[in-house]
Amino acid sequence: MRDPIYCDYQATTPVDPKVLEAMLPYLRDRFGNASSISHRFGMEANAAVKSAREWVARLIGASAGEIVFTSGSTEGINLALKGLFAAERRASGPRNHFVTAPTEHPAVLDALEYLRGDGAEVTVLPVDSRGSIGLAQLRAAITDRTLAVALMAANNEIGTRHPLAEIGAICAEEGTLFFCDATQGVGKFDLDVERDGIDLLSFSGHKLYAPKGVGALFVKKRMPRLELAPLFHGGGHEHGYRSGTLNVPGIVALGKACEIAFAEVDDEAQRLAAMRDRLRLTIQRELEDVVVNGHETFRLPGNLSLAFRYCEADSLLADLDGIALSAGSACHSGNAQVSHVLRGIGLEPELAHGTIRFGLGRFTTDQDVAEIASRVIASVKRLREMSPLYELARAKRAREGGAPRQAP
Ligand code: PLP
């Protein structure tokens, strides 16, 4: 029997063999503490962290001193948002307002909700049916009390990208900070904190072919220093922003993953976008009533979110045994409610319940795409044949002249 096909790269990625090879020595004989540099073990670890920091910085157009290693994006997001708020409070500053969008990840929305309980004000901008914000509305929402705008690079469910450079320019002009959750963006498309006017940016290793449990937060160096109150107090590691002994093997892995992405991001994005488009076209050629969620073109290369009318996503996933896919976002799986992202873009409930996320990545092959497409087409046809709603729609269309094309 063939191994299952992995098609859930927005949930997590496998570790690239080259990344594993780079990190393994730091789990074996190079086990030193990067802060204990009075001997060879510590010096080796310290040098490896230094090199990794340079690669992480290089991938996003930052300098090494602007990188804070974390356990992952959730931590980086919490450090950025709660850290900004707490530092402003301590300095008795006037700013307590954040601007965000309803389609952001729960790590952002829930952190802001928590801060709301502590006196923060949060403006949630509307998004259109593709998940895009309006730039004029963004500008209008910023006030002289706005501490930061929190908008993601690309959506984990529907793939829609935000225009980072335009957002960064508005934030700079209006005198506020731009925090970007780039968990789905780093290494997936060209992203440059300098060009895009980003002040803080968070991402996770495990979306980038490094292991789980490591990530980075970019904190722009500016004068005066951008103040973030730490979440953890202790040894003052990471410029005092994040105390705790460094996860050297994870950091080495993240550095290697960034080095690979730096060399391959453009080619990989092109290859994935071509596969994604082929998958969509093949499915839509055979099936009617399939809607693409998210922006048509300004989207994550390896993401395709499709809503199949007259078909429950859960039944479809069960029927597609052997293909690892997800209904909506993995972060919400097990929750029968419509995901907040699909609600945020105003997708009608019937389509939301029929939505599947296809996540393609580095190790997806053309053969995988062909097999996924043909299995999905066959399953949707079979399930629709059992759907009374589909039966009604077919009868209605037949009366009006033109039955749904599928189901011979
Ligand atoms: N932000 C986005 C857009 C994500 O997709 C995720 C994870 O799915 C996160 C934040 C949280 O990342 P982690 O679970 O690695 O901390």
Short mmCIF file of C-alpha atoms in Angstrom, two decimals, residues 27 33-34 120 165-166 181 259 263 276 281 301 345 374 405:
data_model
loop_
_atom_site.label_atom_id
_atom_site.label_comp_id
_atom_site.label_asym_id
_atom_site.label_seq_id
_atom_site.Cartn_x
_atom_site.Cartn_y
_atom_site.Cartn_z
CA LEU A 27 21.74 16.79 19.84
CA ASN A 33 25.16 25.74 26.40
CA ALA A 34 25.52 28.72 24.06
CA ALA A 120 -6.61 47.81 25.55
CA ALA A 165 4.66 47.26 1.96
CA GLU A 166 1.48 49.36 1.66
CA ASP A 181 2.41 37.48 11.95
CA GLU A 259 19.49 29.25 4.44
CA ALA A 263 18.32 30.00 -2.01
CA ARG A 276 -1.80 24.59 -6.99
CA LEU A 281 -8.18 23.57 -12.76
CA PRO A 301 1.67 29.69 -3.45
CA ILE A 345 -15.06 36.54 4.85
CA SER A 374 -8.70 12.32 -9.22
CA ARG A 405 -22.33 18.46 -15.40
#
